[in-house]
PDB file of C-alpha atoms in Angstrom:
ATOM      1  CA  UNK A 249     103.822  59.504 106.709  1.00  0.00           C
ATOM      2  CA  UNK A 250     105.949  56.070 107.032  1.00  0.00           C
ATOM      3  CA  UNK A 251     108.756  58.234 104.799  1.00  0.00           C
ATOM      4  CA  UNK A 252     112.329  57.710 106.455  1.00  0.00           C
ATOM      5  CA  UNK A 253     114.365  60.054 104.112  1.00  0.00           C
ATOM      6  CA  UNK A 254     114.263  63.485 103.258  1.00  0.00           C
ATOM      7  CA  UNK A 255     113.673  62.255  99.252  1.00  0.00           C
ATOM      8  CA  UNK A 256     110.655  59.754 100.728  1.00  0.00           C
ATOM      9  CA  UNK A 257     109.517  63.026 102.827  1.00  0.00           C
ATOM     10  CA  UNK A 258     109.292  65.056  99.472  1.00  0.00           C
ATOM     11  CA  UNK A 259     107.939  62.326  97.559  1.00  0.00           C
ATOM     12  CA  UNK A 260     105.346  61.505  99.770  1.00  0.00           C
ATOM     13  CA  UNK A 261     104.249  65.017 100.594  1.00  0.00           C
ATOM     14  CA  UNK A 262     103.894  65.749  96.427  1.00  0.00           C
ATOM     15  CA  UNK A 263     102.355  62.405  95.531  1.00  0.00           C
ATOM     16  CA  UNK A 264      98.835  62.846  94.588  1.00  0.00           C
ATOM     17  CA  UNK A 265      96.715  61.293  97.160  1.00  0.00           C
ATOM     18  CA  UNK A 266      92.933  59.927  97.151  1.00  0.00           C
ATOM     19  CA  UNK A 267      90.350  62.251  97.712  1.00  0.00           C
ATOM     20  CA  UNK A 268      87.624  61.441 100.285  1.00  0.00           C
ATOM     21  CA  UNK A 269      84.160  60.649  99.103  1.00  0.00           C
ATOM     22  CA  UNK A 270      81.911  63.239  97.931  1.00  0.00           C
ATOM     23  CA  UNK A 271      79.740  63.510 101.117  1.00  0.00           C
ATOM     24  CA  UNK A 272      82.525  63.452 103.637  1.00  0.00           C
ATOM     25  CA  UNK A 273      83.348  67.218 101.326  1.00  0.00           C
ATOM     26  CA  UNK A 274      80.050  68.271 101.898  1.00  0.00           C
ATOM     27  CA  UNK A 275      80.499  66.693 105.923  1.00  0.00           C
ATOM     28  CA  UNK A 276      83.637  69.012 106.260  1.00  0.00           C
ATOM     29  CA  UNK A 277      81.810  71.929 104.633  1.00  0.00           C
ATOM     30  CA  UNK A 278      79.072  71.771 106.907  1.00  0.00           C
ATOM     31  CA  UNK A 279      81.360  71.196 109.901  1.00  0.00           C
ATOM     32  CA  UNK A 280      83.268  74.818 108.901  1.00  0.00           C
ATOM     33  CA  UNK A 281      80.020  76.497 108.498  1.00  0.00           C
ATOM     34  CA  UNK A 282      78.985  75.527 111.840  1.00  0.00           C
ATOM     35  CA  UNK A 283      82.511  76.179 113.225  1.00  0.00           C
ATOM     36  CA  UNK A 284      82.080  79.710 111.333  1.00  0.00           C
ATOM     37  CA  UNK A 285      78.681  80.841 112.760  1.00  0.00           C
ATOM     38  CA  UNK A 286      78.695  79.157 116.115  1.00  0.00           C
ATOM     39  CA  UNK A 287      79.975  81.749 118.701  1.00  0.00           C
ATOM     40  CA  UNK A 288      82.381  79.228 121.029  1.00  0.00           C
ATOM     41  CA  UNK A 289      83.983  77.474 118.177  1.00  0.00           C
ATOM     42  CA  UNK A 290      84.528  80.745 116.240  1.00  0.00           C
ATOM     43  CA  UNK A 291      86.254  82.624 118.897  1.00  0.00           C
ATOM     44  CA  UNK A 292      88.954  80.201 119.102  1.00  0.00           C
ATOM     45  CA  UNK A 293      88.979  79.522 115.390  1.00  0.00           C
ATOM     46  CA  UNK A 294      89.422  82.409 114.446  1.00  0.00           C
ATOM     47  CA  UNK A 295      92.796  83.090 115.865  1.00  0.00           C
ATOM     48  CA  UNK A 296      93.592  80.899 112.359  1.00  0.00           C
ATOM     49  CA  UNK A 297      91.892  83.883 110.229  1.00  0.00           C
ATOM     50  CA  UNK A 298      93.853  86.346 111.939  1.00  0.00           C
ATOM     51  CA  UNK A 299      97.146  84.496 111.615  1.00  0.00           C
ATOM     52  CA  UNK A 300      96.194  84.508 107.508  1.00  0.00           C
ATOM     53  CA  UNK A 301      94.682  88.423 107.636  1.00  0.00           C
ATOM     54  CA  UNK A 302      98.193  89.451 108.994  1.00  0.00           C
ATOM     55  CA  UNK A 303     100.314  87.419 106.632  1.00  0.00           C
ATOM     56  CA  UNK A 304      98.419  89.024 104.139  1.00  0.00           C
ATOM     57  CA  UNK A 305      99.176  92.174 104.918  1.00  0.00           C
ATOM     58  CA  UNK A 306     102.719  91.204 105.840  1.00  0.00           C
ATOM     59  CA  UNK A 307     103.013  89.605 102.097  1.00  0.00           C
ATOM     60  CA  UNK A 308     101.533  92.439 100.342  1.00  0.00           C
ATOM     61  CA  UNK A 309     103.993  94.885 102.419  1.00  0.00           C
ATOM     62  CA  UNK A 310     107.128  92.851 100.984  1.00  0.00           C
ATOM     63  CA  UNK A 311     105.431  92.872  97.629  1.00  0.00           C
ATOM     64  CA  UNK A 312     105.090  96.705  97.387  1.00  0.00           C
ATOM     65  CA  UNK A 313     108.574  97.205  98.562  1.00  0.00           C
ATOM     66  CA  UNK A 314     107.859  98.248 102.092  1.00  0.00           C
ATOM     67  CA  UNK A 315     110.085  97.538 104.969  1.00  0.00           C
ATOM     68  CA  UNK A 316     108.338  94.753 107.196  1.00  0.00           C
ATOM     69  CA  UNK A 317     109.109  95.383 110.723  1.00  0.00           C
ATOM     70  CA  UNK A 318     106.867  92.473 112.365  1.00  0.00           C
ATOM     71  CA  UNK A 319     103.575  91.109 113.438  1.00  0.00           C
ATOM     72  CA  UNK A 320     101.501  90.807 116.968  1.00  0.00           C
ATOM     73  CA  UNK A 321      99.012  88.617 117.487  1.00  0.00           C
ATOM     74  CA  UNK A 322      97.041  89.609 120.587  1.00  0.00           C
ATOM     75  CA  UNK A 323      94.263  87.010 122.407  1.00  0.00           C
ATOM     76  CA  UNK A 324      90.963  88.968 121.298  1.00  0.00           C
ATOM     77  CA  UNK A 325      92.134  87.643 117.913  1.00  0.00           C
ATOM     78  CA  UNK A 326      93.100  91.439 116.632  1.00  0.00           C
ATOM     79  CA  UNK A 327      96.347  91.280 115.229  1.00  0.00           C
ATOM     80  CA  UNK A 328      99.434  94.409 113.986  1.00  0.00           C
ATOM     81  CA  UNK A 329     101.542  94.141 110.881  1.00  0.00           C
ATOM     82  CA  UNK A 330     104.125  96.880 111.218  1.00  0.00           C
ATOM     83  CA  UNK A 331     105.905  98.020 107.999  1.00  0.00           C
ATOM     84  CA  UNK A 332     107.825 101.581 107.050  1.00  0.00           C
ATOM     85  CA  UNK A 333     107.708 102.911 103.974  1.00  0.00           C
ATOM     86  CA  UNK A 334     105.608 105.925 102.449  1.00  0.00           C
ATOM     87  CA  UNK A 335     103.159 106.558 104.624  1.00  0.00           C
ATOM     88  CA  UNK A 336     100.666 107.257 101.189  1.00  0.00           C
ATOM     89  CA  UNK A 337     100.591 105.931  97.613  1.00  0.00           C
ATOM     90  CA  UNK A 338      99.381 102.489  95.915  1.00  0.00           C
ATOM     91  CA  UNK A 339     101.966 100.362  98.426  1.00  0.00           C
ATOM     92  CA  UNK A 340     100.287 101.358 101.449  1.00  0.00           C
ATOM     93  CA  UNK A 341      96.688 101.193  99.868  1.00  0.00           C
ATOM     94  CA  UNK A 342      97.254  97.410  99.133  1.00  0.00           C
ATOM     95  CA  UNK A 343      99.149  96.499 102.050  1.00  0.00           C
ATOM     96  CA  UNK A 344      96.164  97.721 104.020  1.00  0.00           C
ATOM     97  CA  UNK A 345      93.540  96.398 101.971  1.00  0.00           C
ATOM     98  CA  UNK A 346      94.907  93.217 101.646  1.00  0.00           C
ATOM     99  CA  UNK A 347      94.334  91.781 105.434  1.00  0.00           C
ATOM    100  CA  UNK A 348      90.555  91.120 105.054  1.00  0.00           C
ATOM    101  CA  UNK A 349      90.343  89.147 101.541  1.00  0.00           C
ATOM    102  CA  UNK A 350      93.669  87.273 102.226  1.00  0.00           C
ATOM    103  CA  UNK A 351      92.130  84.423 104.266  1.00  0.00           C
ATOM    104  CA  UNK A 352      89.315  83.687 101.700  1.00  0.00           C
ATOM    105  CA  UNK A 353      91.910  83.976  98.552  1.00  0.00           C
ATOM    106  CA  UNK A 354      94.136  81.419 100.582  1.00  0.00           C
ATOM    107  CA  UNK A 355      91.336  79.312 100.792  1.00  0.00           C
ATOM    108  CA  UNK A 356      90.808  79.400  97.288  1.00  0.00           C
ATOM    109  CA  UNK A 357      94.383  78.716  96.196  1.00  0.00           C
ATOM    110  CA  UNK A 358      94.042  75.497  99.036  1.00  0.00           C
ATOM    111  CA  UNK A 359      90.968  74.503  96.369  1.00  0.00           C
ATOM    112  CA  UNK A 360      93.439  74.611  93.763  1.00  0.00           C
ATOM    113  CA  UNK A 361      96.042  71.781  95.156  1.00  0.00           C
ATOM    114  CA  UNK A 362      92.797  69.867  96.721  1.00  0.00           C
ATOM    115  CA  UNK A 363      91.509  69.164  93.228  1.00  0.00           C
ATOM    116  CA  UNK A 364      94.378  68.126  92.198  1.00  0.00           C
ATOM    117  CA  UNK A 365      94.429  65.871  95.282  1.00  0.00           C
ATOM    118  CA  UNK A 366      97.982  67.439  96.497  1.00  0.00           C
ATOM    119  CA  UNK A 367      96.384  66.943  99.827  1.00  0.00           C
ATOM    120  CA  UNK A 368      99.789  66.286 101.564  1.00  0.00           C
ATOM    121  CA  UNK A 369     101.295  68.754  99.782  1.00  0.00           C
ATOM    122  CA  UNK A 370      98.606  71.476 100.974  1.00  0.00           C
ATOM    123  CA  UNK A 371      99.476  70.246 104.675  1.00  0.00           C
ATOM    124  CA  UNK A 372     103.262  70.967 104.081  1.00  0.00           C
ATOM    125  CA  UNK A 373     102.846  74.292 102.592  1.00  0.00           C
ATOM    126  CA  UNK A 374     100.949  75.501 105.040  1.00  0.00           C
ATOM    127  CA  UNK A 375     103.561  74.531 107.728  1.00  0.00           C
ATOM    128  CA  UNK A 376     106.241  76.327 105.502  1.00  0.00           C
ATOM    129  CA  UNK A 377     104.196  79.442 105.621  1.00  0.00           C
ATOM    130  CA  UNK A 378     103.472  79.316 109.318  1.00  0.00           C
ATOM    131  CA  UNK A 379     107.397  78.990 109.868  1.00  0.00           C
ATOM    132  CA  UNK A 380     108.177  81.498 107.827  1.00  0.00           C
ATOM    133  CA  UNK A 381     105.577  84.009 109.774  1.00  0.00           C
ATOM    134  CA  UNK A 382     106.887  83.097 112.500  1.00  0.00           C
ATOM    135  CA  UNK A 383     110.244  85.105 112.324  1.00  0.00           C
ATOM    136  CA  UNK A 384     107.992  88.097 112.003  1.00  0.00           C
ATOM    137  CA  UNK A 385     106.061  87.650 115.246  1.00  0.00           C
ATOM    138  CA  UNK A 386     106.970  89.823 117.875  1.00  0.00           C
ATOM    139  CA  UNK A 387     104.841  88.690 120.987  1.00  0.00           C
ATOM    140  CA  UNK A 388     104.223  85.919 122.905  1.00  0.00           C
ATOM    141  CA  UNK A 389     100.939  85.295 122.433  1.00  0.00           C
ATOM    142  CA  UNK A 390     101.417  85.317 118.638  1.00  0.00           C
ATOM    143  CA  UNK A 391     104.323  82.806 118.985  1.00  0.00           C
ATOM    144  CA  UNK A 392     101.928  80.367 120.689  1.00  0.00           C
ATOM    145  CA  UNK A 393      99.349  80.992 118.488  1.00  0.00           C
ATOM    146  CA  UNK A 394     101.449  80.181 115.383  1.00  0.00           C
ATOM    147  CA  UNK A 395     103.283  77.540 117.312  1.00  0.00           C
ATOM    148  CA  UNK A 396     100.391  75.691 118.143  1.00  0.00           C
ATOM    149  CA  UNK A 397      98.496  75.809 114.593  1.00  0.00           C
ATOM    150  CA  UNK A 398     101.586  74.607 112.808  1.00  0.00           C
ATOM    151  CA  UNK A 399     101.789  71.679 115.447  1.00  0.00           C
ATOM    152  CA  UNK A 400      98.513  70.599 114.841  1.00  0.00           C
ATOM    153  CA  UNK A 401      98.523  70.703 111.102  1.00  0.00           C
ATOM    154  CA  UNK A 402     101.978  68.903 111.423  1.00  0.00           C
ATOM    155  CA  UNK A 403     100.766  66.054 113.447  1.00  0.00           C
ATOM    156  CA  UNK A 404      97.875  65.364 111.268  1.00  0.00           C
ATOM    157  CA  UNK A 405     100.028  65.405 108.049  1.00  0.00           C
ATOM    158  CA  UNK A 406     102.864  63.186 109.744  1.00  0.00           C
ATOM    159  CA  UNK A 407     100.807  60.705 111.752  1.00  0.00           C
ATOM    160  CA  UNK A 408      97.577  60.255 110.632  1.00  0.00           C
ATOM    161  CA  UNK A 409      96.591  58.148 107.602  1.00  0.00           C
ATOM    162  CA  UNK A 410      95.998  59.310 104.530  1.00  0.00           C
ATOM    163  CA  UNK A 411      92.299  59.776 104.783  1.00  0.00           C
ATOM    164  CA  UNK A 412      92.517  61.648 107.939  1.00  0.00           C
ATOM    165  CA  UNK A 413      94.578  63.636 106.349  1.00  0.00           C
ATOM    166  CA  UNK A 414      91.965  64.510 103.327  1.00  0.00           C
ATOM    167  CA  UNK A 415      89.425  65.209 105.928  1.00  0.00           C
ATOM    168  CA  UNK A 416      91.281  67.644 107.709  1.00  0.00           C
ATOM    169  CA  UNK A 417      92.454  69.236 104.416  1.00  0.00           C
ATOM    170  CA  UNK A 418      88.997  69.936 103.457  1.00  0.00           C
ATOM    171  CA  UNK A 419      87.539  71.009 106.802  1.00  0.00           C
ATOM    172  CA  UNK A 420      90.893  73.351 106.945  1.00  0.00           C
ATOM    173  CA  UNK A 421      90.252  74.919 103.195  1.00  0.00           C
ATOM    174  CA  UNK A 422      86.405  75.344 104.043  1.00  0.00           C
ATOM    175  CA  UNK A 423      87.044  77.120 106.904  1.00  0.00           C
ATOM    176  CA  UNK A 424      89.395  79.061 105.265  1.00  0.00           C
ATOM    177  CA  UNK A 425      86.873  80.012 102.303  1.00  0.00           C
ATOM    178  CA  UNK A 426      83.724  80.516 104.304  1.00  0.00           C
ATOM    179  CA  UNK A 427      85.772  82.184 107.391  1.00  0.00           C
ATOM    180  CA  UNK A 428      86.310  85.554 105.588  1.00  0.00           C
ATOM    181  CA  UNK A 429      83.074  86.982 105.563  1.00  0.00           C
ATOM    182  CA  UNK A 430      82.003  87.078 109.235  1.00  0.00           C
ATOM    183  CA  UNK A 431      85.055  89.040 110.309  1.00  0.00           C
ATOM    184  CA  UNK A 432      83.891  91.893 107.811  1.00  0.00           C
ATOM    185  CA  UNK A 433      80.323  91.736 109.190  1.00  0.00           C
ATOM    186  CA  UNK A 434      81.898  92.056 112.245  1.00  0.00           C
ATOM    187  CA  UNK A 435      84.228  95.167 111.058  1.00  0.00           C
ATOM    188  CA  UNK A 436      80.929  97.023 110.009  1.00  0.00           C
ATOM    189  CA  UNK A 437      79.253  96.182 113.225  1.00  0.00           C
ATOM    190  CA  UNK A 438      82.087  97.416 115.460  1.00  0.00           C
ATOM    191  CA  UNK A 439      82.572 100.671 113.451  1.00  0.00           C
ATOM    192  CA  UNK A 440      78.333 101.432 113.959  1.00  0.00           C
ATOM    193  CA  UNK A 441      79.199 100.729 117.922  1.00  0.00           C
ATOM    194  CA  UNK A 442      82.732 102.607 118.583  1.00  0.00           C
ATOM    195  CA  UNK A 443      84.264 103.628 115.725  1.00  0.00           C
ATOM    196  CA  UNK A 444      87.825 103.388 115.459  1.00  0.00           C
ATOM    197  CA  UNK A 445      90.525 105.237 113.132  1.00  0.00           C
ATOM    198  CA  UNK A 446      92.600 102.289 113.067  1.00  0.00           C
ATOM    199  CA  UNK A 447      90.494  99.833 111.272  1.00  0.00           C
ATOM    200  CA  UNK A 448      91.568  99.015 108.033  1.00  0.00           C
ATOM    201  CA  UNK A 449      87.985 100.558 106.055  1.00  0.00           C
ATOM    202  CA  UNK A 450      89.088 103.782 108.197  1.00  0.00           C
ATOM    203  CA  UNK A 451      92.625 103.713 107.019  1.00  0.00           C
ATOM    204  CA  UNK A 452      91.951 103.403 103.719  1.00  0.00           C
ATOM    205  CA  UNK A 453      89.552 106.100 103.744  1.00  0.00           C
ATOM    206  CA  UNK A 454      92.228 108.280 104.971  1.00  0.00           C
ATOM    207  CA  UNK A 455      94.611 106.886 102.284  1.00  0.00           C
ATOM    208  CA  UNK A 456      92.384 107.153  99.037  1.00  0.00           C
ATOM    209  CA  UNK A 457      89.345 109.719 100.107  1.00  0.00           C
ATOM    210  CA  UNK A 458      86.901 106.734  99.798  1.00  0.00           C
ATOM    211  CA  UNK A 459      84.509 106.197 102.414  1.00  0.00           C
ATOM    212  CA  UNK A 460      85.469 103.331 104.889  1.00  0.00           C
ATOM    213  CA  UNK A 461      81.699 101.734 104.359  1.00  0.00           C
ATOM    214  CA  UNK A 462      82.872 101.602 100.619  1.00  0.00           C
ATOM    215  CA  UNK A 463      86.005  99.474 101.573  1.00  0.00           C
ATOM    216  CA  UNK A 464      83.373  97.643 103.679  1.00  0.00           C
ATOM    217  CA  UNK A 465      81.609  96.519 100.651  1.00  0.00           C
ATOM    218  CA  UNK A 466      84.693  95.792  98.293  1.00  0.00           C
ATOM    219  CA  UNK A 467      86.117  93.347 101.140  1.00  0.00           C
ATOM    220  CA  UNK A 468      82.564  91.571 101.384  1.00  0.00           C
ATOM    221  CA  UNK A 469      82.035  91.724  97.753  1.00  0.00           C
ATOM    222  CA  UNK A 470      85.354  89.957  97.295  1.00  0.00           C
ATOM    223  CA  UNK A 471      85.101  87.667 100.225  1.00  0.00           C
ATOM    224  CA  UNK A 472      81.833  86.019  98.790  1.00  0.00           C
ATOM    225  CA  UNK A 473      82.527  85.863  95.183  1.00  0.00           C
ATOM    226  CA  UNK A 474      85.814  83.923  96.097  1.00  0.00           C
ATOM    227  CA  UNK A 475      83.739  81.736  98.359  1.00  0.00           C
ATOM    228  CA  UNK A 476      81.161  80.984  95.266  1.00  0.00           C
ATOM    229  CA  UNK A 477      84.129  80.395  92.937  1.00  0.00           C
ATOM    230  CA  UNK A 478      85.669  78.037  95.392  1.00  0.00           C
ATOM    231  CA  UNK A 479      82.263  76.521  96.478  1.00  0.00           C
ATOM    232  CA  UNK A 480      81.698  75.390  92.168  1.00  0.00           C
ATOM    233  CA  UNK A 481      85.207  74.187  92.273  1.00  0.00           C
ATOM    234  CA  UNK A 482      84.807  71.409  95.220  1.00  0.00           C
ATOM    235  CA  UNK A 483      81.266  70.463  94.172  1.00  0.00           C
ATOM    236  CA  UNK A 484      81.445  70.608  90.398  1.00  0.00           C
TER     237      UNK A 484
END
């Protein structure tokens, strides 16, 4: 980014950029899919999914009038978002239900910026969201995870040419869009091997009376539908 004043930075960040060639958009999608299905890369990249997941809980807690206490991210790629308020009711249900569907929805929202060629805007908005989330992090690993992710996005947006930013933005968006499905599969697999009353699906079972499997299917169907919509927007 060549801007020197705040006004220049603002103007450049929200200007219209040239999208990459169609083959590059497809290539970034294939690369993102490889990361999602490959064990090693997924183990590292899943931290980004956890950030989005816990961010979904946090945003819905605030929107539903709950008092947000903090967020903790762990090295095993799990996370916890703590809020205060009524232990039951619509606000609590929406807060718990938001986590697993947030990564895919964030990916879909990012696509709306990409199809309008607001590539740098997407990167800078991601940095602002991560900065806001950092204020809520309550453990060292969480701080390292959020700062590290934000640093990568910042370095790409500030020091690389427009085409590199575009490729990164499309890869990042594809990843969020496609990555939402795998954690749902992992959730049900974990529920089968070692049931946990603290999983989102089982918490929702206690809150609503609906079986945990119903909520797992809900998460999966939403994420598959959102991914399908995102693919259609990107490719057609």
